[in-house]
Amino acid sequence: MSVVFFFAILISLICSIDPALATSRKLTALVEQQPLLFKYHNGALLKGNITVNLVWYGDFTPVQRSIIVDFIQSLTSPRAPSPSASSWWKTTEKYKGGASTLVLGKQILHPAYTLGKSLKSYHLVALANKVNQLNAISVILTAKDVAVDGFCMSRCGTHGSTRRASGKTRTAYVWVGNSETQCPGQCAWPYHQPIYGPQTPPLVSPSGDVGVDGMIINLATLLAGTVTNPFNNGYFQGPATAPLEAVSACTGLFGSGAYPGYPGQVLKDKSSGASYNANGVNGRKYLLPAMWDPEASACRTLV
């Protein structure tokens, strides 16, 4: 199973809004949030301690790797001030089975592009199988010069599962690509102007790296989808072939008052002007999308 990001839906909504109307009180009626009817399909979820193994495919700088490593650690670290990435992640505890505690595992570097710079879905599975273990997620991260089937056309990343050698059990994997040079308007918004709709100024990214900060948004989306719907029979809305999951059901919402084309009211760093809504370890700041809260039956943002 793969998760397709619903940017086409978001973009069509952006285009349907008259820019003059966007600042009007009349917009309230257009964006009133409707109840989400999520269903639990009685399948296994990823709960307890979950090892996250990172497979870096292509050229990533040490600074880029540290931003993403710190993000993984921020999701379950109590050290960051509020609002924190860990408080965002705690929403996953409201899904059946309790906490999903992510623990950083192995990191495998593939700087030599051993599979080339144009990857198919089966290449992603092969990379995921480099670290194939139970109660773990293999996260494949592709560099900005790597093309992947469907990247930028219909998705910014995906998650799925692969069977272990025994054939009796499955393990989960996630893939996220760096969109910096390929489609930042689609996969790094709101840190880049959208490809369609009102061309409002983009937000300033906390790290200064639009591609990597965009990867964080997509990685957050897919990790939440993976632990709550790892094998396509967990929590989701709609058809199993194109499910809306914990975060993909809340596309484009980052702060209060958000509507299509406007990410909402988020925090701004006084010194850098960067926009964010979550604090992480080592002083990191991240922008995390809304997540569906099972108790409230609604998408909830951190700020």
mmCIF file of C-alpha atoms in Angstrom:
data_model
loop_
_atom_site.group_PDB
_atom_site.id
_atom_site.type_symbol
_atom_site.label_atom_id
_atom_site.label_comp_id
_atom_site.label_asym_id
_atom_site.label_seq_id
_atom_site.Cartn_x
_atom_site.Cartn_y
_atom_site.Cartn_z
ATOM 1 C CA MET A 1 0.000 0.000 0.000
ATOM 2 C CA SER A 2 1.206 3.471 -0.741
ATOM 3 C CA VAL A 3 0.015 6.865 0.437
ATOM 4 C CA VAL A 4 -0.644 9.424 -2.303
ATOM 5 C CA PHE A 5 -0.484 12.988 -1.051
ATOM 6 C CA PHE A 6 -3.594 14.912 -1.948
ATOM 7 C CA PHE A 7 -1.914 18.024 -3.336
ATOM 8 C CA ALA A 8 -4.182 17.949 -6.372
ATOM 9 C CA ILE A 9 -7.156 18.373 -4.064
ATOM 10 C CA LEU A 10 -5.461 21.184 -2.177
ATOM 11 C CA ILE A 11 -4.430 22.975 -5.370
ATOM 12 C CA SER A 12 -7.910 22.740 -6.863
ATOM 13 C CA LEU A 13 -9.310 24.297 -3.713
ATOM 14 C CA ILE A 14 -6.710 27.066 -3.817
ATOM 15 C CA CYS A 15 -7.607 27.859 -7.421
ATOM 16 C CA SER A 16 -11.321 27.946 -6.623
ATOM 17 C CA ILE A 17 -10.940 30.757 -4.110
ATOM 18 C CA ASP A 18 -11.120 34.339 -5.319
ATOM 19 C CA PRO A 19 -8.049 36.110 -3.831
ATOM 20 C CA ALA A 20 -10.251 39.068 -2.919
ATOM 21 C CA LEU A 21 -12.551 36.747 -1.006
ATOM 22 C CA ALA A 22 -9.663 35.130 0.859
ATOM 23 C CA THR A 23 -9.440 38.114 3.187
ATOM 24 C CA SER A 24 -13.177 38.332 3.714
ATOM 25 C CA ARG A 25 -15.218 37.026 6.601
ATOM 26 C CA LYS A 26 -17.305 35.214 4.009
ATOM 27 C CA LEU A 27 -14.515 32.648 3.717
ATOM 28 C CA THR A 28 -15.461 31.180 7.082
ATOM 29 C CA ALA A 29 -18.369 29.288 5.593
ATOM 30 C CA LEU A 30 -16.177 27.854 2.835
ATOM 31 C CA VAL A 31 -13.644 26.308 5.153
ATOM 32 C CA GLU A 32 -15.757 25.114 8.050
ATOM 33 C CA GLN A 33 -14.229 21.795 9.028
ATOM 34 C CA GLN A 34 -16.450 18.803 8.453
ATOM 35 C CA PRO A 35 -16.294 15.752 10.758
ATOM 36 C CA LEU A 36 -13.900 13.084 9.535
ATOM 37 C CA LEU A 37 -15.304 9.577 9.646
ATOM 38 C CA PHE A 38 -12.182 7.553 10.309
ATOM 39 C CA LYS A 39 -12.597 3.823 10.713
ATOM 40 C CA TYR A 40 -10.375 1.248 12.366
ATOM 41 C CA HIS A 41 -10.186 -1.780 10.088
ATOM 42 C CA ASN A 42 -9.008 -4.183 12.829
ATOM 43 C CA GLY A 43 -5.471 -4.623 11.510
ATOM 44 C CA ALA A 44 -2.139 -4.470 13.326
ATOM 45 C CA LEU A 45 -0.688 -1.100 14.345
ATOM 46 C CA LEU A 46 2.919 -0.303 15.214
ATOM 47 C CA LYS A 47 3.024 0.204 18.971
ATOM 48 C CA GLY A 48 5.650 0.030 21.701
ATOM 49 C CA ASN A 49 9.314 0.706 20.879
ATOM 50 C CA ILE A 50 9.791 1.059 17.114
ATOM 51 C CA THR A 51 13.252 1.243 15.594
ATOM 52 C CA VAL A 52 13.636 3.769 12.773
ATOM 53 C CA ASN A 53 16.452 2.872 10.376
ATOM 54 C CA LEU A 54 17.536 5.533 7.879
ATOM 55 C CA VAL A 55 18.725 4.712 4.354
ATOM 56 C CA TRP A 56 20.298 7.776 2.726
ATOM 57 C CA TYR A 57 20.299 7.392 -1.056
ATOM 58 C CA GLY A 58 22.399 9.934 -2.898
ATOM 59 C CA ASP A 59 24.298 13.005 -1.776
ATOM 60 C CA PHE A 60 23.222 14.427 1.580
ATOM 61 C CA THR A 61 25.416 16.795 3.554
ATOM 62 C CA PRO A 62 26.157 16.096 7.230
ATOM 63 C CA VAL A 63 24.039 19.146 8.118
ATOM 64 C CA GLN A 64 21.062 17.822 6.145
ATOM 65 C CA ARG A 65 21.348 14.441 7.827
ATOM 66 C CA SER A 66 21.551 16.021 11.279
ATOM 67 C CA ILE A 67 18.319 17.992 10.710
ATOM 68 C CA ILE A 68 16.385 14.805 9.942
ATOM 69 C CA VAL A 69 18.073 12.733 12.674
ATOM 70 C CA ASP A 70 17.213 15.419 15.223
ATOM 71 C CA PHE A 71 13.614 15.371 13.997
ATOM 72 C CA ILE A 72 13.294 11.616 14.565
ATOM 73 C CA GLN A 73 14.697 12.020 18.065
ATOM 74 C CA SER A 74 12.475 15.045 18.747
ATOM 75 C CA LEU A 75 9.303 12.999 18.263
ATOM 76 C CA THR A 76 9.764 11.148 21.534
ATOM 77 C CA SER A 77 12.071 13.472 23.482
ATOM 78 C CA PRO A 78 10.661 15.377 26.466
ATOM 79 C CA ARG A 79 13.523 17.902 26.380
ATOM 80 C CA ALA A 80 12.120 20.430 23.900
ATOM 81 C CA PRO A 81 10.030 23.394 25.085
ATOM 82 C CA SER A 82 6.334 23.673 24.245
ATOM 83 C CA PRO A 83 4.904 23.461 21.655
ATOM 84 C CA SER A 84 7.067 20.451 20.934
ATOM 85 C CA ALA A 85 7.365 17.830 18.225
ATOM 86 C CA SER A 86 6.862 15.184 20.912
ATOM 87 C CA SER A 87 3.509 16.685 21.958
ATOM 88 C CA TRP A 88 2.446 16.526 18.289
ATOM 89 C CA TRP A 89 3.479 12.860 18.125
ATOM 90 C CA LYS A 90 1.616 12.011 21.348
ATOM 91 C CA THR A 91 -1.632 12.246 19.373
ATOM 92 C CA THR A 92 -0.738 8.826 17.926
ATOM 93 C CA GLU A 93 -1.213 7.426 21.451
ATOM 94 C CA LYS A 94 -4.939 8.138 21.115
ATOM 95 C CA TYR A 95 -5.164 5.478 18.425
ATOM 96 C CA LYS A 96 -5.796 1.931 19.623
ATOM 97 C CA GLY A 97 -2.902 0.268 21.470
ATOM 98 C CA GLY A 98 -1.106 3.085 23.260
ATOM 99 C CA ALA A 99 2.238 4.743 22.564
ATOM 100 C CA SER A 100 4.444 4.381 19.497
ATOM 101 C CA THR A 101 7.935 5.236 20.731
ATOM 102 C CA LEU A 102 10.413 5.845 17.908
ATOM 103 C CA VAL A 103 14.029 4.875 18.537
ATOM 104 C CA LEU A 104 16.778 5.812 16.086
ATOM 105 C CA GLY A 105 18.471 2.701 14.704
ATOM 106 C CA LYS A 106 20.983 2.139 11.909
ATOM 107 C CA GLN A 107 21.959 4.628 9.237
ATOM 108 C CA ILE A 108 23.075 3.343 5.844
ATOM 109 C CA LEU A 109 24.678 5.694 3.331
ATOM 110 C CA HIS A 110 24.452 5.203 -0.441
ATOM 111 C CA PRO A 111 26.337 8.242 -1.778
ATOM 112 C CA ALA A 112 27.448 6.460 -4.974
ATOM 113 C CA TYR A 113 23.942 6.125 -6.494
ATOM 114 C CA THR A 114 24.420 2.374 -6.894
ATOM 115 C CA LEU A 115 20.916 1.944 -8.365
ATOM 116 C CA GLY A 116 21.186 4.995 -10.614
ATOM 117 C CA LYS A 117 19.368 8.320 -10.366
ATOM 118 C CA SER A 118 15.989 7.157 -11.638
ATOM 119 C CA LEU A 119 14.325 4.754 -9.215
ATOM 120 C CA LYS A 120 11.295 2.515 -9.588
ATOM 121 C CA SER A 121 9.089 1.308 -6.756
ATOM 122 C CA TYR A 122 10.928 -2.018 -6.636
ATOM 123 C CA HIS A 123 14.173 -0.117 -6.016
ATOM 124 C CA LEU A 124 12.594 1.420 -2.919
ATOM 125 C CA VAL A 125 11.636 -2.046 -1.669
ATOM 126 C CA ALA A 126 15.192 -3.267 -2.295
ATOM 127 C CA LEU A 127 16.587 -0.366 -0.288
ATOM 128 C CA ALA A 128 14.057 -0.988 2.494
ATOM 129 C CA ASN A 129 15.197 -4.598 2.681
ATOM 130 C CA LYS A 130 18.735 -3.464 3.500
ATOM 131 C CA VAL A 131 17.487 -3.297 7.079
ATOM 132 C CA ASN A 132 14.562 -5.678 7.413
ATOM 133 C CA GLN A 133 13.616 -6.262 11.051
ATOM 134 C CA LEU A 134 10.528 -6.697 13.143
ATOM 135 C CA ASN A 135 8.910 -3.738 14.916
ATOM 136 C CA ALA A 136 10.905 -1.319 12.801
ATOM 137 C CA ILE A 137 10.452 1.196 10.006
ATOM 138 C CA SER A 138 12.978 1.530 7.204
ATOM 139 C CA VAL A 139 13.018 5.152 6.025
ATOM 140 C CA ILE A 140 14.470 5.706 2.537
ATOM 141 C CA LEU A 141 15.487 9.293 1.853
ATOM 142 C CA THR A 142 16.412 10.235 -1.724
ATOM 143 C CA ALA A 143 18.578 13.235 -2.617
ATOM 144 C CA LYS A 144 17.447 16.223 -4.671
ATOM 145 C CA ASP A 145 18.927 14.837 -7.917
ATOM 146 C CA VAL A 146 17.167 11.463 -7.668
ATOM 147 C CA ALA A 147 13.957 10.896 -9.645
ATOM 148 C CA VAL A 148 11.459 8.358 -8.327
ATOM 149 C CA ASP A 149 8.384 7.003 -10.115
ATOM 150 C CA GLY A 150 5.445 9.262 -9.334
ATOM 151 C CA PHE A 151 7.547 11.855 -7.496
ATOM 152 C CA CYS A 152 6.123 15.350 -8.018
ATOM 153 C CA MET A 153 3.377 13.995 -10.293
ATOM 154 C CA SER A 154 1.162 12.425 -7.642
ATOM 155 C CA ARG A 155 3.200 12.086 -4.481
ATOM 156 C CA CYS A 156 5.986 13.535 -2.358
ATOM 157 C CA GLY A 157 6.600 10.260 -0.562
ATOM 158 C CA THR A 158 4.946 6.967 0.260
ATOM 159 C CA HIS A 159 4.782 4.232 2.839
ATOM 160 C CA GLY A 160 4.223 0.524 2.429
ATOM 161 C CA SER A 161 5.329 -2.878 3.659
ATOM 162 C CA THR A 162 7.500 -5.718 2.507
ATOM 163 C CA ARG A 163 7.568 -9.356 3.597
ATOM 164 C CA ARG A 164 10.501 -10.783 5.489
ATOM 165 C CA ALA A 165 12.460 -13.704 4.046
ATOM 166 C CA SER A 166 10.232 -16.177 5.911
ATOM 167 C CA GLY A 167 7.201 -14.758 4.089
ATOM 168 C CA LYS A 168 5.130 -14.926 7.273
ATOM 169 C CA THR A 169 5.575 -11.385 8.603
ATOM 170 C CA ARG A 170 5.705 -7.935 7.081
ATOM 171 C CA THR A 171 7.805 -4.904 7.928
ATOM 172 C CA ALA A 172 7.037 -1.273 7.208
ATOM 173 C CA TYR A 173 8.967 1.245 5.143
ATOM 174 C CA VAL A 174 8.712 4.926 4.248
ATOM 175 C CA TRP A 175 10.156 6.835 1.318
ATOM 176 C CA VAL A 176 10.511 10.631 1.118
ATOM 177 C CA GLY A 177 12.274 12.586 -1.624
ATOM 178 C CA ASN A 178 14.042 15.951 -1.520
ATOM 179 C CA SER A 179 11.993 18.182 -3.823
ATOM 180 C CA GLU A 180 14.330 21.210 -3.801
ATOM 181 C CA THR A 181 15.175 21.146 -7.515
ATOM 182 C CA GLN A 182 12.239 19.098 -8.815
ATOM 183 C CA CYS A 183 8.956 20.348 -7.341
ATOM 184 C CA PRO A 184 9.332 22.528 -4.220
ATOM 185 C CA GLY A 185 6.038 24.263 -5.000
ATOM 186 C CA GLN A 186 4.270 20.953 -4.576
ATOM 187 C CA CYS A 187 6.295 19.126 -1.944
ATOM 188 C CA ALA A 188 7.881 21.929 0.105
ATOM 189 C CA TRP A 189 4.905 24.314 0.423
ATOM 190 C CA PRO A 190 4.493 26.564 2.428
ATOM 191 C CA TYR A 191 8.269 27.091 2.372
ATOM 192 C CA HIS A 192 8.016 27.635 -1.389
ATOM 193 C CA GLN A 193 5.370 29.322 -3.495
ATOM 194 C CA PRO A 194 2.697 26.858 -4.665
ATOM 195 C CA ILE A 195 2.721 25.760 -8.296
ATOM 196 C CA TYR A 196 -0.863 27.007 -8.737
ATOM 197 C CA GLY A 197 -3.182 29.433 -7.036
ATOM 198 C CA PRO A 198 -2.463 32.751 -5.299
ATOM 199 C CA GLN A 199 1.295 33.359 -5.254
ATOM 200 C CA THR A 200 1.614 34.573 -1.690
ATOM 201 C CA PRO A 201 5.139 34.910 -0.269
ATOM 202 C CA PRO A 202 6.479 31.616 1.081
ATOM 203 C CA LEU A 203 7.310 31.171 4.741
ATOM 204 C CA VAL A 204 10.952 31.301 5.814
ATOM 205 C CA SER A 205 12.274 27.810 6.564
ATOM 206 C CA PRO A 206 13.873 27.251 9.997
ATOM 207 C CA SER A 207 16.990 25.500 8.702
ATOM 208 C CA GLY A 208 17.427 27.658 5.606
ATOM 209 C CA ASP A 209 17.140 24.485 3.504
ATOM 210 C CA VAL A 210 13.722 24.487 1.822
ATOM 211 C CA GLY A 211 14.141 20.974 0.428
ATOM 212 C CA VAL A 212 14.974 19.373 3.771
ATOM 213 C CA ASP A 213 12.365 21.319 5.733
ATOM 214 C CA GLY A 214 9.843 20.161 3.129
ATOM 215 C CA MET A 215 11.056 16.597 3.690
ATOM 216 C CA ILE A 216 10.305 17.007 7.400
ATOM 217 C CA ILE A 217 6.669 17.875 6.658
ATOM 218 C CA ASN A 218 6.281 14.823 4.415
ATOM 219 C CA LEU A 219 8.239 12.521 6.727
ATOM 220 C CA ALA A 220 6.030 13.542 9.652
ATOM 221 C CA THR A 221 2.941 12.789 7.561
ATOM 222 C CA LEU A 222 4.184 9.359 6.545
ATOM 223 C CA LEU A 223 5.506 8.265 9.938
ATOM 224 C CA ALA A 224 2.117 9.024 11.499
ATOM 225 C CA GLY A 225 0.410 7.134 8.670
ATOM 226 C CA THR A 226 2.779 4.205 9.089
ATOM 227 C CA VAL A 227 2.254 3.618 12.803
ATOM 228 C CA THR A 228 -1.542 4.001 12.529
ATOM 229 C CA ASN A 229 -2.010 2.139 9.226
ATOM 230 C CA PRO A 230 1.159 0.113 8.561
ATOM 231 C CA PHE A 231 -0.354 -2.723 6.528
ATOM 232 C CA ASN A 232 -3.371 -1.039 4.926
ATOM 233 C CA ASN A 233 -5.842 -2.385 7.450
ATOM 234 C CA GLY A 234 -5.478 0.070 10.333
ATOM 235 C CA TYR A 235 -6.984 3.551 10.626
ATOM 236 C CA PHE A 236 -8.007 5.329 7.445
ATOM 237 C CA GLN A 237 -10.880 6.975 5.638
ATOM 238 C CA GLY A 238 -11.992 6.218 2.091
ATOM 239 C CA PRO A 239 -10.855 3.396 -0.219
ATOM 240 C CA ALA A 240 -7.856 1.268 0.761
ATOM 241 C CA THR A 241 -6.295 1.991 -2.625
ATOM 242 C CA ALA A 242 -6.113 5.723 -1.853
ATOM 243 C CA PRO A 243 -6.648 6.115 1.879
ATOM 244 C CA LEU A 244 -6.797 9.318 3.886
ATOM 245 C CA GLU A 245 -4.669 8.652 6.949
ATOM 246 C CA ALA A 246 -3.838 10.337 10.254
ATOM 247 C CA VAL A 247 -2.154 13.370 8.681
ATOM 248 C CA SER A 248 -2.847 13.121 4.952
ATOM 249 C CA ALA A 249 -6.502 13.716 5.835
ATOM 250 C CA CYS A 250 -5.453 17.127 7.165
ATOM 251 C CA THR A 251 -3.383 18.347 4.195
ATOM 252 C CA GLY A 252 -2.320 21.995 4.217
ATOM 253 C CA LEU A 253 -3.256 22.776 7.844
ATOM 254 C CA PHE A 254 -0.411 24.026 10.050
ATOM 255 C CA GLY A 255 -1.966 26.592 12.370
ATOM 256 C CA SER A 256 -5.232 28.061 13.538
ATOM 257 C CA GLY A 257 -7.344 29.746 10.890
ATOM 258 C CA ALA A 258 -5.833 27.720 8.039
ATOM 259 C CA TYR A 259 -7.673 27.461 4.742
ATOM 260 C CA PRO A 260 -6.649 26.265 1.258
ATOM 261 C CA GLY A 261 -3.622 28.295 0.203
ATOM 262 C CA TYR A 262 -3.035 29.714 3.706
ATOM 263 C CA PRO A 263 -1.168 27.494 6.237
ATOM 264 C CA GLY A 264 -2.648 29.224 9.262
ATOM 265 C CA GLN A 265 -1.211 31.264 12.111
ATOM 266 C CA VAL A 266 2.134 29.771 13.089
ATOM 267 C CA LEU A 267 5.025 30.947 15.237
ATOM 268 C CA LYS A 268 7.846 33.134 13.954
ATOM 269 C CA ASP A 269 11.413 33.154 15.246
ATOM 270 C CA LYS A 270 12.320 36.729 16.228
ATOM 271 C CA SER A 271 15.937 36.523 15.120
ATOM 272 C CA SER A 272 15.656 34.608 11.837
ATOM 273 C CA GLY A 273 12.068 35.298 10.805
ATOM 274 C CA ALA A 274 11.570 31.555 10.269
ATOM 275 C CA SER A 275 8.064 30.120 10.612
ATOM 276 C CA TYR A 276 7.460 26.998 12.699
ATOM 277 C CA ASN A 277 5.005 25.410 15.098
ATOM 278 C CA ALA A 278 7.106 22.794 16.904
ATOM 279 C CA ASN A 279 10.305 22.839 18.923
ATOM 280 C CA GLY A 280 12.738 19.933 18.763
ATOM 281 C CA VAL A 281 15.978 18.778 20.341
ATOM 282 C CA ASN A 282 19.194 20.773 19.910
ATOM 283 C CA GLY A 283 17.229 23.966 19.389
ATOM 284 C CA ARG A 284 15.578 22.739 16.187
ATOM 285 C CA LYS A 285 12.327 24.206 14.923
ATOM 286 C CA TYR A 286 9.935 22.364 12.628
ATOM 287 C CA LEU A 287 6.645 22.932 10.837
ATOM 288 C CA LEU A 288 4.332 19.973 11.430
ATOM 289 C CA PRO A 289 0.944 19.451 9.781
ATOM 290 C CA ALA A 290 -2.316 18.895 11.608
ATOM 291 C CA MET A 291 -3.109 15.362 12.737
ATOM 292 C CA TRP A 292 -6.503 13.742 13.088
ATOM 293 C CA ASP A 293 -7.401 13.429 16.769
ATOM 294 C CA PRO A 294 -9.535 10.301 17.337
ATOM 295 C CA GLU A 295 -11.022 11.706 20.537
ATOM 296 C CA ALA A 296 -12.120 14.980 18.923
ATOM 297 C CA SER A 297 -12.857 13.435 15.499
ATOM 298 C CA ALA A 298 -11.142 16.437 13.916
ATOM 299 C CA CYS A 299 -7.801 17.652 12.594
ATOM 300 C CA ARG A 300 -5.768 19.351 15.325
ATOM 301 C CA THR A 301 -2.813 21.718 14.866
ATOM 302 C CA LEU A 302 -0.173 22.426 17.493
ATOM 303 C CA VAL A 303 -0.793 26.190 17.458
#
